[in-house]
Structures are given as C-alpha cells and as structure tokens.
PDB file of C-alpha atoms in Angstrom:
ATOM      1  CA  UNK A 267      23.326  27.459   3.218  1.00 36.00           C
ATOM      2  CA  UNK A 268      21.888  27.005  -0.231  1.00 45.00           C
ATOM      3  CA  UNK A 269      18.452  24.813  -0.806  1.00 59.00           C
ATOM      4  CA  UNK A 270      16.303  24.265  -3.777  1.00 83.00           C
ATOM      5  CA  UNK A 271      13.366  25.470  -3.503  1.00 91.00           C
ATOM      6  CA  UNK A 272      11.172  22.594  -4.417  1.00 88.00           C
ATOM      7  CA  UNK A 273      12.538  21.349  -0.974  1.00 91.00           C
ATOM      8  CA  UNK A 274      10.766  23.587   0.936  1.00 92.00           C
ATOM      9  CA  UNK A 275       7.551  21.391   0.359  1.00 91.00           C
ATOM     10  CA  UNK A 276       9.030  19.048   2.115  1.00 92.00           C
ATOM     11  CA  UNK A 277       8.872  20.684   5.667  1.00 93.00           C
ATOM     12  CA  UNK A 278       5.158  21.068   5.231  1.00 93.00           C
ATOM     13  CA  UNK A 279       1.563  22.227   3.222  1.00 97.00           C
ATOM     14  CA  UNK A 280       1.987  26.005   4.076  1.00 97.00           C
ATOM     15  CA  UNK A 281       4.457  28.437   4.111  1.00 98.00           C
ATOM     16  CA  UNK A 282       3.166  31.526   5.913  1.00 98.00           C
ATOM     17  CA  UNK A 283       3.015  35.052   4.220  1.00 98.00           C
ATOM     18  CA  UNK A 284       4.509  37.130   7.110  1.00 98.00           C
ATOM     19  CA  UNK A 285       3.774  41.007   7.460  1.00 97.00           C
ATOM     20  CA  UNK A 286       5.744  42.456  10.303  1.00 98.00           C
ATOM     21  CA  UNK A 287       5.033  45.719  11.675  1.00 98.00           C
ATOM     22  CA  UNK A 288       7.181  45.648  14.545  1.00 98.00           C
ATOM     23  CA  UNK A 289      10.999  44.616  14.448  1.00 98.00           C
ATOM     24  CA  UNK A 290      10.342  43.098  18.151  1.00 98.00           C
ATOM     25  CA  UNK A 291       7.439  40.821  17.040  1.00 98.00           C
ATOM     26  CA  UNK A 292       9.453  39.431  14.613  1.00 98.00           C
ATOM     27  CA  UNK A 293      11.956  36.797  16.606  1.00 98.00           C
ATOM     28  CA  UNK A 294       8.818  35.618  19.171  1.00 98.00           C
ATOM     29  CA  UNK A 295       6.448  34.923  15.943  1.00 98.00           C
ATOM     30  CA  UNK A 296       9.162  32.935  14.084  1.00 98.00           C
ATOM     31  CA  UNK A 297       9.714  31.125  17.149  1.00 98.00           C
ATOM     32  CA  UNK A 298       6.253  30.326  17.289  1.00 98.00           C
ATOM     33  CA  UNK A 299       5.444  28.884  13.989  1.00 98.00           C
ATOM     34  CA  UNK A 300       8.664  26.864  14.151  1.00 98.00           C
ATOM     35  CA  UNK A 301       6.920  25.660  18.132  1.00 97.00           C
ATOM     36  CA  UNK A 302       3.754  24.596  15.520  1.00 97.00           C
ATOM     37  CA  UNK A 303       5.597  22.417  12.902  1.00 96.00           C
ATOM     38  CA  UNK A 304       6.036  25.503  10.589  1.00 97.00           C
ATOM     39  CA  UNK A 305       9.601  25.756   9.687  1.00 97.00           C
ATOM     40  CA  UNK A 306       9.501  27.722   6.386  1.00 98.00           C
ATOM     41  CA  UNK A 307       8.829  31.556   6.660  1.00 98.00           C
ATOM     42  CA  UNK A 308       8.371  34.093   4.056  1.00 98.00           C
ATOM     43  CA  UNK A 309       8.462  38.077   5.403  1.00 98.00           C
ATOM     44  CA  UNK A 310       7.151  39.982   2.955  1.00 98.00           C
ATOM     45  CA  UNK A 311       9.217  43.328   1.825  1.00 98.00           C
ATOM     46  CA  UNK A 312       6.378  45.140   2.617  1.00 96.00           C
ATOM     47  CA  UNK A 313       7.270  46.953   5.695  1.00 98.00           C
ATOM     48  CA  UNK A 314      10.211  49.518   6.674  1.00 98.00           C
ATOM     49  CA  UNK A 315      11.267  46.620   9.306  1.00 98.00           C
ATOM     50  CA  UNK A 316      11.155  43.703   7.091  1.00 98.00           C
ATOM     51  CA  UNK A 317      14.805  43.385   6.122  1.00 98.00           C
ATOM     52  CA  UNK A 318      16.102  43.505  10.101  1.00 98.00           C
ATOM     53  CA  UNK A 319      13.289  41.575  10.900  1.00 98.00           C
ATOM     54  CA  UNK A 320      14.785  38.448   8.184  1.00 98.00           C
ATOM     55  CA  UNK A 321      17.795  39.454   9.786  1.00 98.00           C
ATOM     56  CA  UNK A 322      16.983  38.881  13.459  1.00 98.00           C
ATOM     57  CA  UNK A 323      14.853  35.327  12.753  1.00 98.00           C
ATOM     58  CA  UNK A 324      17.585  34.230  10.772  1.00 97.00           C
ATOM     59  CA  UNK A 325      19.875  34.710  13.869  1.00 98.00           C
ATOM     60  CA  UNK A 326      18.324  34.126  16.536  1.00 98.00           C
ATOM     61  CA  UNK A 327      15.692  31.096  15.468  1.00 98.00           C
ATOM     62  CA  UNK A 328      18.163  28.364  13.399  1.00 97.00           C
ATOM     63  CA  UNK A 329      15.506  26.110  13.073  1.00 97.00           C
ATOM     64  CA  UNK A 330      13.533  28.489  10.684  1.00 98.00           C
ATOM     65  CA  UNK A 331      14.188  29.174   6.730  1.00 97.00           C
ATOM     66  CA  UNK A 332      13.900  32.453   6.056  1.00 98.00           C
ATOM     67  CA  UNK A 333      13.115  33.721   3.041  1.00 98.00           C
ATOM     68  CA  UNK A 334      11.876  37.106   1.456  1.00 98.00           C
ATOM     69  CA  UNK A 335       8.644  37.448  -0.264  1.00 98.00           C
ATOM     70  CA  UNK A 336       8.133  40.587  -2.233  1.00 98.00           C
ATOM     71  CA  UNK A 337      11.224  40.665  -4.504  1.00 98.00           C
ATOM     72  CA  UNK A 338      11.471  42.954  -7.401  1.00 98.00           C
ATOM     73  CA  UNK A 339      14.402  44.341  -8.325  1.00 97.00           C
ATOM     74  CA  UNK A 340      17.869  43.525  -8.272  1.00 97.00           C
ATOM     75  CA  UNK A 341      18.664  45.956  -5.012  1.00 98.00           C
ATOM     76  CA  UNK A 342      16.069  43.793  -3.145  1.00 98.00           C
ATOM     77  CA  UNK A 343      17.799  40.547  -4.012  1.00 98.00           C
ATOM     78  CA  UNK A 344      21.005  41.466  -2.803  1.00 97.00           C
ATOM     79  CA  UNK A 345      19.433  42.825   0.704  1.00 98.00           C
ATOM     80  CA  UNK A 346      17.889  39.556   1.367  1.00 98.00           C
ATOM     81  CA  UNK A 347      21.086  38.011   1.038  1.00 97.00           C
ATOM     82  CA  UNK A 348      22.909  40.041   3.360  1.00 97.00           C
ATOM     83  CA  UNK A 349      20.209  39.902   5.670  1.00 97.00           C
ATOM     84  CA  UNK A 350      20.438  35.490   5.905  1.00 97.00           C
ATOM     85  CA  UNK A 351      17.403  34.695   3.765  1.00 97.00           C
ATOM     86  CA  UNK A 352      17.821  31.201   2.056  1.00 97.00           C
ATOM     87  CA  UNK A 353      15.339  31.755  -0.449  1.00 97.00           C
ATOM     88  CA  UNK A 354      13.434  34.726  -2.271  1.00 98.00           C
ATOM     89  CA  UNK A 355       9.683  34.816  -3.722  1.00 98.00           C
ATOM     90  CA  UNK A 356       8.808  37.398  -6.390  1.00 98.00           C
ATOM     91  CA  UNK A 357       5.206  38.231  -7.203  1.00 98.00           C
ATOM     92  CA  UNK A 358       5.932  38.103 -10.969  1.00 98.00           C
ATOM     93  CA  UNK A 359       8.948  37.108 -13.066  1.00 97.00           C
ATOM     94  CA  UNK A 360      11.631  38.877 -14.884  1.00 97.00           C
ATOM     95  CA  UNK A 361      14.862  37.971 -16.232  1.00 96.00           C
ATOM     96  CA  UNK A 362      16.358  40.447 -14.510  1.00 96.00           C
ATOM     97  CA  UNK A 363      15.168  39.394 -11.098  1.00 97.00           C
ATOM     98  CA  UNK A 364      16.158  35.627 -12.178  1.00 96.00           C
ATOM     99  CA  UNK A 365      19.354  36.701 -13.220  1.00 96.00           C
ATOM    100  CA  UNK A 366      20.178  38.505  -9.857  1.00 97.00           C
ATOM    101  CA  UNK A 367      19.089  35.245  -7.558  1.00 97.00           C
ATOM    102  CA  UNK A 368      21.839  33.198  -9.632  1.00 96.00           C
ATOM    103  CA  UNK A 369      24.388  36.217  -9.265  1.00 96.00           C
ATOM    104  CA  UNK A 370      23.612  36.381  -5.442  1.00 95.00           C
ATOM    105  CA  UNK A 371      23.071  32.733  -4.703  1.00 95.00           C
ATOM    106  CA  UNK A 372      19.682  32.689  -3.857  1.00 97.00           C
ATOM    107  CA  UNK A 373      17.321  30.461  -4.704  1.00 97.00           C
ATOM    108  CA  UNK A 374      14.066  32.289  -5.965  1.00 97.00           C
ATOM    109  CA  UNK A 375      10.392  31.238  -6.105  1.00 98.00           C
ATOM    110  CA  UNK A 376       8.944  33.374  -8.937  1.00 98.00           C
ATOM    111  CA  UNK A 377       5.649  34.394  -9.422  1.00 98.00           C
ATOM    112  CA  UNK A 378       3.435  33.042 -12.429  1.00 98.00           C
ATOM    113  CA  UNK A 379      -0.426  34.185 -13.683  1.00 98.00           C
ATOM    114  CA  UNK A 380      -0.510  33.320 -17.364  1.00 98.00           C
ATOM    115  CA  UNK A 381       0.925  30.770 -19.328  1.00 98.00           C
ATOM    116  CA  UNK A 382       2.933  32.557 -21.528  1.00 98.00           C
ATOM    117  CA  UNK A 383       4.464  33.180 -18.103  1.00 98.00           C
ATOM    118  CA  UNK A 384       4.722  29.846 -16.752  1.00 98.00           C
ATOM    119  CA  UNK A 385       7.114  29.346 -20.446  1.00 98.00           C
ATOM    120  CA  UNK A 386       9.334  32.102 -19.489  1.00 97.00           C
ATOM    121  CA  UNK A 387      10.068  30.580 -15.749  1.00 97.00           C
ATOM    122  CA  UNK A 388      10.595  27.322 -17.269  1.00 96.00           C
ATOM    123  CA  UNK A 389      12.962  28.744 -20.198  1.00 96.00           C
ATOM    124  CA  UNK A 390      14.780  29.879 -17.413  1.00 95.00           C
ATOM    125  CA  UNK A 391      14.829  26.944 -15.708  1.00 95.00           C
ATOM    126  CA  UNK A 392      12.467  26.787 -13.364  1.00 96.00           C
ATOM    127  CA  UNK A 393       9.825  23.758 -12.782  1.00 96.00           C
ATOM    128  CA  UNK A 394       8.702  25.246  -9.276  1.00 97.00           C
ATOM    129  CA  UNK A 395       6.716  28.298  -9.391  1.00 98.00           C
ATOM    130  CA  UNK A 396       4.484  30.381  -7.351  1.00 98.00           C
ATOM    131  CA  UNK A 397       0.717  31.254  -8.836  1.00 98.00           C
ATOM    132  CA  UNK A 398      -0.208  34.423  -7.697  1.00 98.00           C
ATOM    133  CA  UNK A 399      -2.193  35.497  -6.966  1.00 98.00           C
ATOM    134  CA  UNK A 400      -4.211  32.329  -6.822  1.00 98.00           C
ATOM    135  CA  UNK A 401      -7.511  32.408  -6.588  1.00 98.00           C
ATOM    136  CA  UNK A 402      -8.126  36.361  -8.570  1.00 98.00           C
ATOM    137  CA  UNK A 403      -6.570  34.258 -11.572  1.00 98.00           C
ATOM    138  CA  UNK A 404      -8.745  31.175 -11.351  1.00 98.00           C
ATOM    139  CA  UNK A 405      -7.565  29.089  -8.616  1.00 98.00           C
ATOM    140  CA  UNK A 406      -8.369  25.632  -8.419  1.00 98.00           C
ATOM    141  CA  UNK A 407      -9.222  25.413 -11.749  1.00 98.00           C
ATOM    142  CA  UNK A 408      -6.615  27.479 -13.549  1.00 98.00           C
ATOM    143  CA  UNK A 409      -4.161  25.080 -11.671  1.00 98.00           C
ATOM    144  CA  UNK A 410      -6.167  21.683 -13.267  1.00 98.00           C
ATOM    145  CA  UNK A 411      -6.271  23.595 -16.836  1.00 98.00           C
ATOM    146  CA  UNK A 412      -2.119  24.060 -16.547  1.00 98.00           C
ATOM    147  CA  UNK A 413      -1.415  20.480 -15.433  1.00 98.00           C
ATOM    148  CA  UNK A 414      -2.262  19.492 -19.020  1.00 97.00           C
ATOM    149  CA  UNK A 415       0.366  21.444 -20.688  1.00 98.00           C
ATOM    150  CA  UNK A 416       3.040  21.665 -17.814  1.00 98.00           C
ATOM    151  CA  UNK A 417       2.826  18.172 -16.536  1.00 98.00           C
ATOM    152  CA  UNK A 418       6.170  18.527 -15.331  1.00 97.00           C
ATOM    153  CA  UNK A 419       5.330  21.646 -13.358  1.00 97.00           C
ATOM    154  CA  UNK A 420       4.368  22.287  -9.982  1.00 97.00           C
ATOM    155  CA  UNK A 421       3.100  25.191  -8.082  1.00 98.00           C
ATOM    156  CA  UNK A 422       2.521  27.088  -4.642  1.00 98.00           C
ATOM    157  CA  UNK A 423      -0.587  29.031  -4.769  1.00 98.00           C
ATOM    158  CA  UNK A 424      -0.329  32.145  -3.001  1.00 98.00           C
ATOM    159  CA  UNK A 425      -2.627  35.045  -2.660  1.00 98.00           C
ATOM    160  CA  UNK A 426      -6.589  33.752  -1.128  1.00 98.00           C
ATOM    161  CA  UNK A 427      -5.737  30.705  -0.246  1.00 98.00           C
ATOM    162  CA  UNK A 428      -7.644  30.328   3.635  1.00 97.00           C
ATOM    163  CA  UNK A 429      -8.021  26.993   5.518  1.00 95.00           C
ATOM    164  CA  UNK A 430     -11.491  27.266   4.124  1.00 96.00           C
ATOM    165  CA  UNK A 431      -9.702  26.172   0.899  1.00 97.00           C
ATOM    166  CA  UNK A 432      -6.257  25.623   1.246  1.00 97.00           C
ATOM    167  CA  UNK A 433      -7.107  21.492   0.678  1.00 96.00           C
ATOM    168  CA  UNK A 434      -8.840  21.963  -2.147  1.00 97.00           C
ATOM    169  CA  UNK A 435      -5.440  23.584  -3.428  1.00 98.00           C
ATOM    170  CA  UNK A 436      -3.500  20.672  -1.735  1.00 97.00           C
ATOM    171  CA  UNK A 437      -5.603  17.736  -2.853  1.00 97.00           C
ATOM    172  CA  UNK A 438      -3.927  19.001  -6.620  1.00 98.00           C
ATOM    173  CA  UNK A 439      -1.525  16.943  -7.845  1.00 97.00           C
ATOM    174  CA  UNK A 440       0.398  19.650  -9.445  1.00 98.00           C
ATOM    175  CA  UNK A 441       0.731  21.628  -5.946  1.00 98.00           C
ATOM    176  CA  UNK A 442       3.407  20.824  -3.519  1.00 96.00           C
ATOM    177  CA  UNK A 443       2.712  23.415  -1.085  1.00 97.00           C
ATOM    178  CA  UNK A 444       0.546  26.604  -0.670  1.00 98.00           C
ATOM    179  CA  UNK A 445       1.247  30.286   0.695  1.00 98.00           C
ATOM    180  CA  UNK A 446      -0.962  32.260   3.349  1.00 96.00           C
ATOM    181  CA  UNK A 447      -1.583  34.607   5.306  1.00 97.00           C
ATOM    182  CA  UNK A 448      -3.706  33.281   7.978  1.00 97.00           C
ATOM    183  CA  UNK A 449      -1.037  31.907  10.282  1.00 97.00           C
ATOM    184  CA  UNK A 450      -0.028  35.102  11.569  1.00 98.00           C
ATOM    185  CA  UNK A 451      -3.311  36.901  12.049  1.00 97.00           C
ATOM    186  CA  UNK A 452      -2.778  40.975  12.830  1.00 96.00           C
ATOM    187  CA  UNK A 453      -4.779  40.817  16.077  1.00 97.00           C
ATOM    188  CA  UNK A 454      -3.042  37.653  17.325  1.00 98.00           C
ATOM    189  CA  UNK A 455       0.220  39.757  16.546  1.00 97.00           C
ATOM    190  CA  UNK A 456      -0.606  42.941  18.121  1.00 96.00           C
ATOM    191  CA  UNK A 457      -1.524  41.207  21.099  1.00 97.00           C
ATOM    192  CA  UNK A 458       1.683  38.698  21.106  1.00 97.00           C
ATOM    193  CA  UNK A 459      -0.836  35.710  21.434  1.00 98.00           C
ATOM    194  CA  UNK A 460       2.177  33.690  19.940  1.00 98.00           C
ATOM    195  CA  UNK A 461       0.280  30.755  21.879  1.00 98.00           C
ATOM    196  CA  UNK A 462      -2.493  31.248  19.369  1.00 98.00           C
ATOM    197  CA  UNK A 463       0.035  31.187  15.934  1.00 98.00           C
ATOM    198  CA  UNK A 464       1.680  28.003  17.086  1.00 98.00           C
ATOM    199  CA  UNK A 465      -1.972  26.523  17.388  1.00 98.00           C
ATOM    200  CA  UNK A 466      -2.786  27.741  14.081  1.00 97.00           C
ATOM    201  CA  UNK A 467       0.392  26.680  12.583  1.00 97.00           C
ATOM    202  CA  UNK A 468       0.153  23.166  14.317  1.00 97.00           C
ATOM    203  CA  UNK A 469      -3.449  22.999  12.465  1.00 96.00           C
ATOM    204  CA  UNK A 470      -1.882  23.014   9.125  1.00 94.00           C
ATOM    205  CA  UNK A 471      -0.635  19.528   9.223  1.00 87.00           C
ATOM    206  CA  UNK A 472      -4.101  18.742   8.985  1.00 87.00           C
ATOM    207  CA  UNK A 473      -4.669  20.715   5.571  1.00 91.00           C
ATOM    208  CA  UNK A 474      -3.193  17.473   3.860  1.00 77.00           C
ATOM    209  CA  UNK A 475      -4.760  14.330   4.261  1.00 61.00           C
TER     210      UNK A 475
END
C-alpha cells in the first residue's frame, strides 16, 4: 500500500519517534498507541532490532502505518521496504536518498534545517517536509520566518518538541503534524506499562484545539 505522506496528518497531531530496544516490546507498544488514537508510527533505525521490529508491527498490528525514521542511505531504503514500512523519514536530504524512495516505492519524509534546504526538497518535489531538529534550529520561530517564503510549504517538527510545547508548534499554520518522543517513554517501556502509552497517546488529541 502506497500513501502520500502529507496524509499522514490526517490520522492525527503526533506521530511518535519510536526507539525499540527489545524486538518483543515492539508488537504490544504498537498495539498500544493504535488502542490511544495513534495510528502513525515511526521506529527509528537506531537499534540492531529496529528493522524486525517494523517488520513484526507491520504484521501483526494492520491498523498501524509503519514507517522508518532514520534513513540515510540507499541500503536503508530498500530494508524498510522489505520489512512493510509505508513511509520513510530521513534526518536530512539528499538526492540520493530521494532518488532511492521513488526507485523503491516509498514515500519519504525528508529532513530540512536551512532554507537553502527547504529549495532542494521542493526542487525535488516535495511540499511536505520534516524540520529537524526543531527547536536546536529555532523552532517556533524559524517555522513563522519560512512561512513567508514557502507559503506553499508545510512541515512536521521533529526533534524537542514535548507536550509542554507541541501546541505552540500545532497552533502554526504551516505545520500539519509534529514528531516526538514522549509517547513511548523508556521507563513505561521497560516496564510494559502499555496501559500508560495508550493514555499518553490518547492525550494527544488534545494537543490541537
């Protein structure tokens, strides 16, 4: 199944930044934040598990859209395709890595900082992009400073973004949806308080008024 990924706004203000440790949290967290509202996951390629764990919420927990954070090189785009994501996010952008997502089919989220980068995304077609990492490169104001010049852009901040100040983010017209970390919290994890994550991802409805 192919989506765009400006639709992935559409299922909700967050999309949580998933680190798994553990290939058999991976299935009961998914299932989870999908109990909470929270349909669209990112799993970060951070972690020697994070490939079968894609692979094992993509099978077992339909209701979920996977897709794989942390792409950035053309071996790591073909992975997450084999292993069911629907969608990739990269931390920067490179015409390589672009290149690759239209090879494999899989519709990428890249990462902007600058505006010279925000150009090359949208020379390569892309009007959805991913501002990482938010708040180190100005945040809330960066984000009202590119509106100006890229009115027909919009953006996911990712990387500080808390429910401390996740509406602020939200409340921008230029920002369909933001990216964090706080749905999934280690301890809640280690413990398998998945009764806690669906709370906290149930909460996020709430971010956008």
């Amino acid at each position: 199944m192919s989506i765009e990924t400006a639709s992935l706004a559409a299922h909700g203000p967050v999309i949580p930044v998933i680190v798994i440790q553990r290939l058999e949290d991976a299935v009961p967290m998914a299932q989870a934040l999908v109990a909470g509202g929270v349909k669209v996951l990112e799993v970060t390629l951070r972690t020697p598990v994070a490939l079968a764990a894609m692979e094992a919420i993509a099978r077992a927990v339909p209701e979920a859209i996977v897709g794989a954070g942390t792409l950035r090189t053309v071996d790591d785009v073909r992975a997450a395709r084999d292993a069911g994501c629907q969608f990739g996010v990269s931390p920067g952008f490179t015409e390589a890595l672009a290149e690759a997502c239209r090879v494999h089919g899989l519709p990428l989220l890249p990462g902007v900082s600058t505006a010279s980068e925000v150009m090359q995304a949208n020379d390569a077609g892309y009007r959805f992009l991913k501002l990482f990492p938010a708040v180190a490169v100005g945040g809330v104001q960066l984000l009202k400073a590119l509106a100006g010049p890229f009115a027909d852009v919009s953006f996911c901040p990712t990387g500080g973004i808390t429910p401390d100040n996740a509406a602020q983010f939200l409340a921008l017209p230029n920002v369909r949806v933001c990216g964090g970390s706080w749905l999934t919290p280690a301890d809640a994890v280690e413990q398998g308080d998945w009764a806690r994550i669906t709370e906290l991802a149930r909460a996020c409805s709430a971010l956008r008024g």
